DNA sequence: CCGCGGGCCTGAGAGC
DNA sequence: TGCTCTCAGGCCCGCG
């Protein structure tokens, strides 16, 4: 599911009900997520207080008073739902608009704030992991991540350097979390269309021979920032699984220019092209071959 | 080291 | 109605 804007939307939904609250009860209905939950998972979380809910790339990082960090990833189909006391809040009794209430609620947190937080993930590509805060920099899942695209470290010079000499296409390079961390299939397609760059172009063409940025690299950086900010503002994109923690839909999918719009006219001003779908490294790419060069 | 393809899972939708 | 096939917002791992 979720790329950076969706994960950030989830973070903003979880923070107000989790920060400062204690885990009164943790129930793992099934622990066989991407990696098995440790046997003592519930025990290690219960009784601790949340001191912060952060995000790094597509990972949620919950700081616990025990000194542990609870890392959570939504995979392709993960979502969180929050219910307050008085609403449907019994573990396993969540009601979804899709009518599959309770199904795939793998981990349920009962908070002292009166909120129940359920992690739902049909495909179970998501994961949860606990490690001591001081191991953060050594955490293998986070170690190799590139800069946050909305942070100061991400700029044309850095992107050019990261793509310098890369023997792959631009689409694959931007999906590579070591280059920049948080983009996924949707927002890469969208950013490339906005910056009029072809996904098939060699990634190394963002840099000069000496590794400094080409002029269009700056445009791409700006487009990535702009599309992510707009999507966050819209509460993310809701295709199948993603909802805000309140159950509300995000609505950025109505602003897609190319993603899942094969055969539709290219929205670029003055462009008469048609959106094409191709497959790159096993994944769909949507783009306009007329204006994206 | 790098880049690529396979695999992990379930469910929705298309086509027959 | 029901079957089969394809595809899906991610990412680790093993191979060459």
mmCIF file of C-alpha atoms (C1' of nucleotides) in Angstrom:
data_model
loop_
_atom_site.group_PDB
_atom_site.id
_atom_site.type_symbol
_atom_site.label_atom_id
_atom_site.label_comp_id
_atom_site.label_asym_id
_atom_site.label_seq_id
_atom_site.Cartn_x
_atom_site.Cartn_y
_atom_site.Cartn_z
ATOM 1 C CA UNK A 1 0.000 0.000 0.000
ATOM 2 C CA UNK A 2 1.605 2.798 1.466
ATOM 3 C CA UNK A 3 4.301 5.093 0.408
ATOM 4 C CA UNK A 4 5.640 8.003 2.378
ATOM 5 C CA UNK A 5 2.473 10.158 2.289
ATOM 6 C CA UNK A 6 0.263 7.301 3.465
ATOM 7 C CA UNK A 7 2.671 6.352 6.256
ATOM 8 C CA UNK A 8 2.904 9.979 7.326
ATOM 9 C CA UNK A 9 -0.895 10.147 7.354
ATOM 10 C CA UNK A 10 -0.958 7.090 9.599
ATOM 11 C CA UNK A 11 1.663 8.628 11.876
ATOM 12 C CA UNK A 12 -0.427 11.754 12.259
ATOM 13 C CA UNK A 13 -3.428 9.639 13.146
ATOM 14 C CA UNK A 14 -1.604 7.539 15.712
ATOM 15 C CA UNK A 15 0.373 10.272 17.445
ATOM 16 C CA UNK A 16 -2.537 12.001 19.230
ATOM 17 C CA UNK A 17 -3.955 8.777 20.689
ATOM 18 C CA UNK A 18 -0.654 7.086 21.495
ATOM 19 C CA UNK A 19 1.729 9.771 22.700
ATOM 20 C CA UNK A 20 1.677 9.948 26.455
ATOM 21 C CA UNK A 21 -0.575 6.895 26.674
ATOM 22 C CA UNK A 22 0.320 3.507 28.156
ATOM 23 C CA UNK A 23 -0.168 0.143 26.480
ATOM 24 C CA UNK A 24 -2.704 -1.520 28.768
ATOM 25 C CA UNK A 25 -3.101 -4.620 26.632
ATOM 26 C CA UNK A 26 -1.372 -5.971 23.561
ATOM 27 C CA UNK A 27 -2.920 -8.865 21.648
ATOM 28 C CA UNK A 28 -1.132 -10.518 18.744
ATOM 29 C CA UNK A 29 -3.798 -12.564 16.977
ATOM 30 C CA UNK A 30 -1.168 -13.817 14.633
ATOM 31 C CA UNK A 31 2.515 -13.238 14.702
ATOM 32 C CA UNK A 32 3.497 -14.572 11.297
ATOM 33 C CA UNK A 33 3.954 -11.262 9.572
ATOM 34 C CA UNK A 34 6.849 -10.649 7.205
ATOM 35 C CA UNK A 35 9.018 -11.822 10.061
ATOM 36 C CA UNK A 36 7.603 -13.642 13.052
ATOM 37 C CA UNK A 37 6.889 -11.469 16.062
ATOM 38 C CA UNK A 38 9.065 -12.425 19.029
ATOM 39 C CA UNK A 39 7.292 -14.630 21.564
ATOM 40 C CA UNK A 40 7.574 -11.972 24.252
ATOM 41 C CA UNK A 41 6.335 -9.177 21.985
ATOM 42 C CA UNK A 42 3.168 -8.363 23.937
ATOM 43 C CA UNK A 43 4.941 -8.685 27.245
ATOM 44 C CA UNK A 44 7.686 -6.287 26.207
ATOM 45 C CA UNK A 45 5.229 -3.642 25.046
ATOM 46 C CA UNK A 46 2.549 -3.886 27.722
ATOM 47 C CA UNK A 47 2.925 -1.401 30.546
ATOM 48 C CA UNK A 48 5.221 0.923 28.639
ATOM 49 C CA UNK A 49 4.290 4.501 27.771
ATOM 50 C CA UNK A 50 4.658 6.036 24.329
ATOM 51 C CA UNK A 51 7.046 8.968 24.312
ATOM 52 C CA UNK A 52 6.876 9.675 20.592
ATOM 53 C CA UNK A 53 5.512 8.468 17.259
ATOM 54 C CA UNK A 54 7.953 9.119 14.425
ATOM 55 C CA UNK A 55 8.570 8.052 10.872
ATOM 56 C CA UNK A 56 11.634 7.195 8.823
ATOM 57 C CA UNK A 57 10.922 6.567 5.132
ATOM 58 C CA UNK A 58 8.003 4.097 5.170
ATOM 59 C CA UNK A 59 8.713 2.920 8.713
ATOM 60 C CA UNK A 60 6.784 4.035 11.778
ATOM 61 C CA UNK A 61 9.006 4.338 14.845
ATOM 62 C CA UNK A 62 7.264 4.380 18.220
ATOM 63 C CA UNK A 63 9.435 5.319 21.182
ATOM 64 C CA UNK A 64 8.610 3.464 24.377
ATOM 65 C CA UNK A 65 9.386 4.418 27.960
ATOM 66 C CA UNK A 66 11.187 1.091 28.338
ATOM 67 C CA UNK A 67 13.909 2.350 26.027
ATOM 68 C CA UNK A 68 12.722 0.152 23.173
ATOM 69 C CA UNK A 69 11.690 1.357 19.745
ATOM 70 C CA UNK A 70 8.671 -0.307 18.170
ATOM 71 C CA UNK A 71 9.287 -0.344 14.426
ATOM 72 C CA UNK A 72 6.293 -1.005 12.179
ATOM 73 C CA UNK A 73 5.990 -1.305 8.419
ATOM 74 C CA UNK A 74 2.747 -1.557 6.470
ATOM 75 C CA UNK A 75 4.021 -3.633 3.560
ATOM 76 C CA UNK A 76 1.631 -3.587 0.615
ATOM 77 C CA UNK A 77 -1.708 -3.899 2.371
ATOM 78 C CA UNK A 78 -1.232 -2.787 5.969
ATOM 79 C CA UNK A 79 -3.365 -0.198 7.736
ATOM 80 C CA UNK A 80 -4.113 1.016 11.221
ATOM 81 C CA UNK A 81 -7.526 1.781 12.597
ATOM 82 C CA UNK A 82 -8.188 3.699 15.771
ATOM 83 C CA UNK A 83 -11.418 3.409 17.726
ATOM 84 C CA UNK A 84 -12.192 5.315 20.880
ATOM 85 C CA UNK A 85 -14.120 3.873 23.836
ATOM 86 C CA UNK A 86 -17.766 3.792 22.992
ATOM 87 C CA UNK A 87 -17.117 2.917 19.392
ATOM 88 C CA UNK A 88 -16.508 -0.626 18.241
ATOM 89 C CA UNK A 89 -13.303 -1.217 20.106
ATOM 90 C CA UNK A 90 -13.243 -4.803 21.261
ATOM 91 C CA UNK A 91 -10.280 -6.513 19.703
ATOM 92 C CA UNK A 92 -11.481 -8.391 16.669
ATOM 93 C CA UNK A 93 -14.686 -6.413 16.511
ATOM 94 C CA UNK A 94 -13.584 -3.548 14.325
ATOM 95 C CA UNK A 95 -16.036 -2.650 11.638
ATOM 96 C CA UNK A 96 -14.663 -1.836 8.249
ATOM 97 C CA UNK A 97 -16.441 -0.113 5.432
ATOM 98 C CA UNK A 98 -15.409 -3.098 3.328
ATOM 99 C CA UNK A 99 -17.485 -5.300 5.630
ATOM 100 C CA UNK A 100 -14.695 -7.688 6.632
ATOM 101 C CA UNK A 101 -14.826 -6.645 10.273
ATOM 102 C CA UNK A 102 -12.165 -8.194 12.382
ATOM 103 C CA UNK A 103 -10.523 -10.124 9.595
ATOM 104 C CA UNK A 104 -6.754 -9.603 9.415
ATOM 105 C CA UNK A 105 -6.533 -7.530 12.596
ATOM 106 C CA UNK A 106 -3.236 -9.170 13.452
ATOM 107 C CA UNK A 107 -2.100 -6.954 16.317
ATOM 108 C CA UNK A 108 -4.363 -4.903 18.573
ATOM 109 C CA UNK A 109 -3.170 -2.306 21.078
ATOM 110 C CA UNK A 110 -5.397 -1.194 23.920
ATOM 111 C CA UNK A 111 -4.201 2.223 25.111
ATOM 112 C CA UNK A 112 -4.748 3.939 28.466
ATOM 113 C CA UNK A 113 -6.150 6.892 26.500
ATOM 114 C CA UNK A 114 -9.231 4.776 25.807
ATOM 115 C CA UNK A 115 -8.195 4.193 22.212
ATOM 116 C CA UNK A 116 -7.904 0.795 20.613
ATOM 117 C CA UNK A 117 -5.402 0.649 17.769
ATOM 118 C CA UNK A 118 -5.610 -2.285 15.363
ATOM 119 C CA UNK A 119 -3.039 -3.257 12.774
ATOM 120 C CA UNK A 120 -4.759 -4.860 9.783
ATOM 121 C CA UNK A 121 -2.767 -6.458 6.981
ATOM 122 C CA UNK A 122 -4.362 -9.015 4.624
ATOM 123 C CA UNK A 123 -1.179 -9.903 2.760
ATOM 124 C CA UNK A 124 1.064 -9.857 5.822
ATOM 125 C CA UNK A 125 3.986 -8.192 4.052
ATOM 126 C CA UNK A 126 4.097 -5.738 6.934
ATOM 127 C CA UNK A 127 6.226 -6.209 10.014
ATOM 128 C CA UNK A 128 6.772 -5.169 13.601
ATOM 129 C CA UNK A 129 10.044 -5.272 15.428
ATOM 130 C CA UNK A 130 11.375 -4.197 18.819
ATOM 131 C CA UNK A 131 14.907 -3.070 19.495
ATOM 132 C CA UNK A 132 16.664 -0.848 22.020
ATOM 133 C CA UNK A 133 16.817 2.800 21.109
ATOM 134 C CA UNK A 134 20.602 2.812 21.198
ATOM 135 C CA UNK A 135 20.576 0.223 18.405
ATOM 136 C CA UNK A 136 18.714 2.585 16.082
ATOM 137 C CA UNK A 137 21.745 3.455 13.990
ATOM 138 C CA UNK A 138 22.684 -0.207 13.716
ATOM 139 C CA UNK A 139 19.187 -1.393 12.759
ATOM 140 C CA UNK A 140 19.611 -3.270 9.461
ATOM 141 C CA UNK A 141 16.204 -2.232 8.141
ATOM 142 C CA UNK A 142 17.084 1.452 8.511
ATOM 143 C CA UNK A 143 20.807 1.453 7.980
ATOM 144 C CA UNK A 144 21.013 1.677 4.224
ATOM 145 C CA UNK A 145 18.155 4.134 3.720
ATOM 146 C CA UNK A 146 18.872 7.262 1.716
ATOM 147 C CA UNK A 147 17.754 10.728 2.783
ATOM 148 C CA UNK A 148 14.198 11.760 3.538
ATOM 149 C CA UNK A 149 12.839 13.392 0.379
ATOM 150 C CA UNK A 150 11.215 16.166 2.428
ATOM 151 C CA UNK A 151 14.317 16.780 4.517
ATOM 152 C CA UNK A 152 17.198 19.184 3.996
ATOM 153 C CA UNK A 153 19.651 16.465 2.979
ATOM 154 C CA UNK A 154 17.717 15.767 -0.211
ATOM 155 C CA UNK A 155 18.702 18.128 -2.984
ATOM 156 C CA UNK A 156 19.892 18.095 -6.577
ATOM 157 C CA UNK A 157 23.546 17.729 -5.639
ATOM 158 C CA UNK A 158 22.820 14.717 -3.462
ATOM 159 C CA UNK A 159 20.490 13.056 -5.973
ATOM 160 C CA UNK A 160 22.979 13.548 -8.789
ATOM 161 C CA UNK A 161 25.711 12.034 -6.648
ATOM 162 C CA UNK A 162 23.545 9.020 -5.777
ATOM 163 C CA UNK A 163 22.654 8.424 -9.440
ATOM 164 C CA UNK A 164 26.149 9.084 -10.727
ATOM 165 C CA UNK A 165 27.280 6.011 -12.605
ATOM 166 C CA UNK A 166 24.125 4.046 -11.755
ATOM 167 C CA UNK A 167 23.576 1.425 -14.437
ATOM 168 C CA UNK A 168 19.797 1.359 -14.287
ATOM 169 C CA UNK A 169 16.828 3.389 -15.414
ATOM 170 C CA UNK A 170 15.491 6.409 -13.571
ATOM 171 C CA UNK A 171 12.328 4.627 -12.431
ATOM 172 C CA UNK A 172 14.275 1.875 -10.696
ATOM 173 C CA UNK A 173 16.745 4.355 -9.217
ATOM 174 C CA UNK A 174 13.987 6.401 -7.572
ATOM 175 C CA UNK A 175 12.349 3.252 -6.208
ATOM 176 C CA UNK A 176 15.691 2.285 -4.674
ATOM 177 C CA UNK A 177 15.348 3.267 -1.025
ATOM 178 C CA UNK A 178 19.120 3.717 -0.768
ATOM 179 C CA UNK A 179 18.926 6.615 -3.233
ATOM 180 C CA UNK A 180 15.992 8.397 -1.613
ATOM 181 C CA UNK A 181 13.797 6.825 1.038
ATOM 182 C CA UNK A 182 10.017 6.817 0.940
ATOM 183 C CA UNK A 183 9.017 6.886 -2.713
ATOM 184 C CA UNK A 184 7.049 3.988 -4.178
ATOM 185 C CA UNK A 185 5.467 3.119 -7.480
ATOM 186 C CA UNK A 186 2.767 5.794 -7.478
ATOM 187 C CA UNK A 187 4.779 8.820 -6.490
ATOM 188 C CA UNK A 188 7.739 7.955 -8.692
ATOM 189 C CA UNK A 189 5.428 7.831 -11.720
ATOM 190 C CA UNK A 190 3.769 11.070 -10.672
ATOM 191 C CA UNK A 191 7.018 12.940 -9.994
ATOM 192 C CA UNK A 192 8.523 11.852 -13.315
ATOM 193 C CA UNK A 193 5.500 13.100 -15.237
ATOM 194 C CA UNK A 194 5.555 16.398 -13.404
ATOM 195 C CA UNK A 195 9.225 16.866 -14.213
ATOM 196 C CA UNK A 196 8.827 15.706 -17.847
ATOM 197 C CA UNK A 197 11.511 13.050 -17.398
ATOM 198 C CA UNK A 198 11.235 9.610 -18.977
ATOM 199 C CA UNK A 199 11.246 6.637 -16.602
ATOM 200 C CA UNK A 200 13.344 4.814 -19.207
ATOM 201 C CA UNK A 201 16.147 7.363 -19.151
ATOM 202 C CA UNK A 202 19.390 6.108 -17.612
ATOM 203 C CA UNK A 203 19.655 7.249 -13.991
ATOM 204 C CA UNK A 204 23.196 8.425 -14.525
ATOM 205 C CA UNK A 205 21.932 11.150 -16.874
ATOM 206 C CA UNK A 206 20.918 13.168 -13.804
ATOM 207 C CA UNK A 207 24.590 13.851 -13.218
ATOM 208 C CA UNK A 208 27.433 15.279 -15.229
ATOM 209 C CA UNK A 209 30.583 13.283 -15.774
ATOM 210 C CA UNK A 210 31.966 14.676 -12.548
ATOM 211 C CA UNK A 211 28.808 13.911 -10.555
ATOM 212 C CA UNK A 212 27.355 17.399 -10.315
ATOM 213 C CA UNK A 213 23.644 17.806 -11.081
ATOM 214 C CA UNK A 214 22.206 18.413 -14.524
ATOM 215 C CA UNK A 215 19.716 21.326 -14.616
ATOM 216 C CA UNK A 216 16.726 18.968 -14.821
ATOM 217 C CA UNK A 217 17.752 17.216 -11.607
ATOM 218 C CA UNK A 218 16.648 20.262 -9.663
ATOM 219 C CA UNK A 219 13.266 20.113 -11.410
ATOM 220 C CA UNK A 220 12.897 16.477 -10.389
ATOM 221 C CA UNK A 221 13.754 17.227 -6.777
ATOM 222 C CA UNK A 222 11.153 19.973 -6.712
ATOM 223 C CA UNK A 223 8.547 17.695 -8.315
ATOM 224 C CA UNK A 224 9.184 14.924 -5.777
ATOM 225 C CA UNK A 225 8.788 17.355 -2.906
ATOM 226 C CA UNK A 226 5.678 18.922 -4.378
ATOM 227 C CA UNK A 227 3.856 15.685 -5.072
ATOM 228 C CA UNK A 228 4.645 14.253 -1.633
ATOM 229 C CA UNK A 229 3.516 17.426 0.133
ATOM 230 C CA UNK A 230 0.285 17.571 -1.843
ATOM 231 C CA UNK A 231 -0.417 13.919 -1.125
ATOM 232 C CA UNK A 232 0.194 14.320 2.593
ATOM 233 C CA UNK A 233 -2.138 17.288 2.616
ATOM 234 C CA UNK A 234 -4.795 15.102 0.949
ATOM 235 C CA UNK A 235 -4.435 12.361 3.559
ATOM 236 C CA UNK A 236 -2.626 10.070 1.124
ATOM 237 C CA UNK A 237 -4.058 8.018 -1.722
ATOM 238 C CA UNK A 238 -6.775 5.411 -1.165
ATOM 239 C CA UNK A 239 -6.709 2.671 -3.789
ATOM 240 C CA UNK A 240 -7.707 -0.515 -2.025
ATOM 241 C CA UNK A 241 -6.424 -0.686 1.495
ATOM 242 C CA UNK A 242 -5.173 2.651 2.642
ATOM 243 C CA UNK A 243 -7.413 4.659 4.892
ATOM 244 C CA UNK A 244 -6.627 7.236 7.476
ATOM 245 C CA UNK A 245 -6.639 5.822 11.003
ATOM 246 C CA UNK A 246 -10.092 7.291 11.449
ATOM 247 C CA UNK A 247 -11.374 5.142 8.572
ATOM 248 C CA UNK A 248 -11.706 8.148 6.278
ATOM 249 C CA UNK A 249 -10.371 7.799 2.770
ATOM 250 C CA UNK A 250 -7.399 9.773 1.553
ATOM 251 C CA UNK A 251 -8.220 11.577 -1.650
ATOM 252 C CA UNK A 252 -4.975 12.184 -3.516
ATOM 253 C CA UNK A 253 -5.906 9.410 -5.987
ATOM 254 C CA UNK A 254 -8.212 11.962 -7.600
ATOM 255 C CA UNK A 255 -5.137 14.031 -8.422
ATOM 256 C CA UNK A 256 -3.134 11.315 -10.153
ATOM 257 C CA UNK A 257 -1.793 12.561 -13.463
ATOM 258 C CA UNK A 258 -0.561 9.211 -14.784
ATOM 259 C CA UNK A 259 -0.782 6.405 -12.228
ATOM 260 C CA UNK A 260 -3.356 3.802 -13.314
ATOM 261 C CA UNK A 261 -4.500 6.074 -16.123
ATOM 262 C CA UNK A 262 -3.396 4.076 -19.162
ATOM 263 C CA UNK A 263 -5.069 5.327 -22.346
ATOM 264 C CA UNK A 264 -6.110 8.663 -20.852
ATOM 265 C CA UNK A 265 -4.789 11.956 -22.189
ATOM 266 C CA UNK A 266 -1.561 13.285 -20.738
ATOM 267 C CA UNK A 267 -2.381 16.181 -18.405
ATOM 268 C CA UNK A 268 0.757 18.124 -19.268
ATOM 269 C CA UNK A 269 -0.219 21.539 -20.562
ATOM 270 C CA UNK A 270 -0.181 21.565 -24.356
ATOM 271 C CA UNK A 271 0.741 17.858 -24.600
ATOM 272 C CA UNK A 272 -1.402 15.723 -26.914
ATOM 273 C CA UNK A 273 0.086 12.433 -25.698
ATOM 274 C CA UNK A 274 -1.655 9.433 -24.182
ATOM 275 C CA UNK A 275 -0.631 7.718 -20.958
ATOM 276 C CA UNK A 276 1.165 4.446 -21.576
ATOM 277 C CA UNK A 277 1.735 1.503 -19.272
ATOM 278 C CA UNK A 278 5.012 -0.376 -19.468
ATOM 279 C CA UNK A 279 6.658 -2.855 -17.104
ATOM 280 C CA UNK A 280 9.985 -1.999 -15.500
ATOM 281 C CA UNK A 281 11.663 -4.394 -13.064
ATOM 282 C CA UNK A 282 8.410 -6.270 -12.789
ATOM 283 C CA UNK A 283 6.250 -3.290 -11.909
ATOM 284 C CA UNK A 284 3.887 -1.088 -13.878
ATOM 285 C CA UNK A 285 5.137 2.294 -14.968
ATOM 286 C CA UNK A 286 2.677 4.904 -16.228
ATOM 287 C CA UNK A 287 4.048 7.773 -18.271
ATOM 288 C CA UNK A 288 3.666 9.902 -21.371
ATOM 289 C CA UNK A 289 6.210 9.107 -24.062
ATOM 290 C CA UNK A 290 5.454 12.410 -25.813
ATOM 291 C CA UNK A 291 6.392 14.943 -23.139
ATOM 292 C CA UNK A 292 8.538 12.853 -20.793
ATOM 293 C CA UNK A 293 12.016 12.741 -22.288
ATOM 294 C "C1'" DC B 1 29.999 -4.070 -4.931
ATOM 295 C "C1'" DC B 2 25.690 -3.907 -8.389
ATOM 296 C "C1'" DG B 3 21.325 -5.069 -10.832
ATOM 297 C "C1'" DC B 4 17.769 -8.347 -11.669
ATOM 298 C "C1'" DG B 5 14.086 -11.807 -10.906
ATOM 299 C "C1'" DG B 6 11.790 -14.684 -7.622
ATOM 300 C "C1'" DG B 7 9.172 -15.068 -3.829
ATOM 301 C "C1'" DC B 8 6.409 -13.892 0.032
ATOM 302 C "C1'" DC B 9 0.685 -13.543 0.832
ATOM 303 C "C1'" DT B 10 -4.390 -12.473 0.111
ATOM 304 C "C1'" DG B 11 -8.122 -10.492 -2.491
ATOM 305 C "C1'" DA B 12 -10.343 -7.976 -6.303
ATOM 306 C "C1'" DG B 13 -11.671 -7.888 -10.846
ATOM 307 C "C1'" DA B 14 -11.734 -9.454 -15.680
ATOM 308 C "C1'" DG B 15 -12.763 -12.921 -18.886
ATOM 309 C "C1'" DC B 16 -14.586 -17.281 -20.084
ATOM 310 C "C1'" DT C 1 -22.484 -18.795 -10.500
ATOM 311 C "C1'" DG C 2 -17.753 -20.237 -10.455
ATOM 312 C "C1'" DC C 3 -13.404 -21.074 -12.133
ATOM 313 C "C1'" DT C 4 -8.736 -19.294 -13.661
ATOM 314 C "C1'" DC C 5 -5.741 -15.777 -14.520
ATOM 315 C "C1'" DT C 6 -3.582 -11.308 -13.674
ATOM 316 C "C1'" DC C 7 -2.507 -7.715 -10.934
ATOM 317 C "C1'" DA C 8 -1.757 -4.948 -6.627
ATOM 318 C "C1'" DG C 9 0.902 1.102 -2.889
ATOM 319 C "C1'" DG C 10 7.047 -3.314 -0.759
ATOM 320 C "C1'" DC C 11 11.244 -5.283 -0.013
ATOM 321 C "C1'" DC C 12 14.513 -9.203 1.292
ATOM 322 C "C1'" DC C 13 17.366 -12.571 -0.721
ATOM 323 C "C1'" DG C 14 20.078 -15.330 -3.791
ATOM 324 C "C1'" DC C 15 22.081 -15.401 -8.244
ATOM 325 C "C1'" DG C 16 25.258 -14.053 -11.912
#
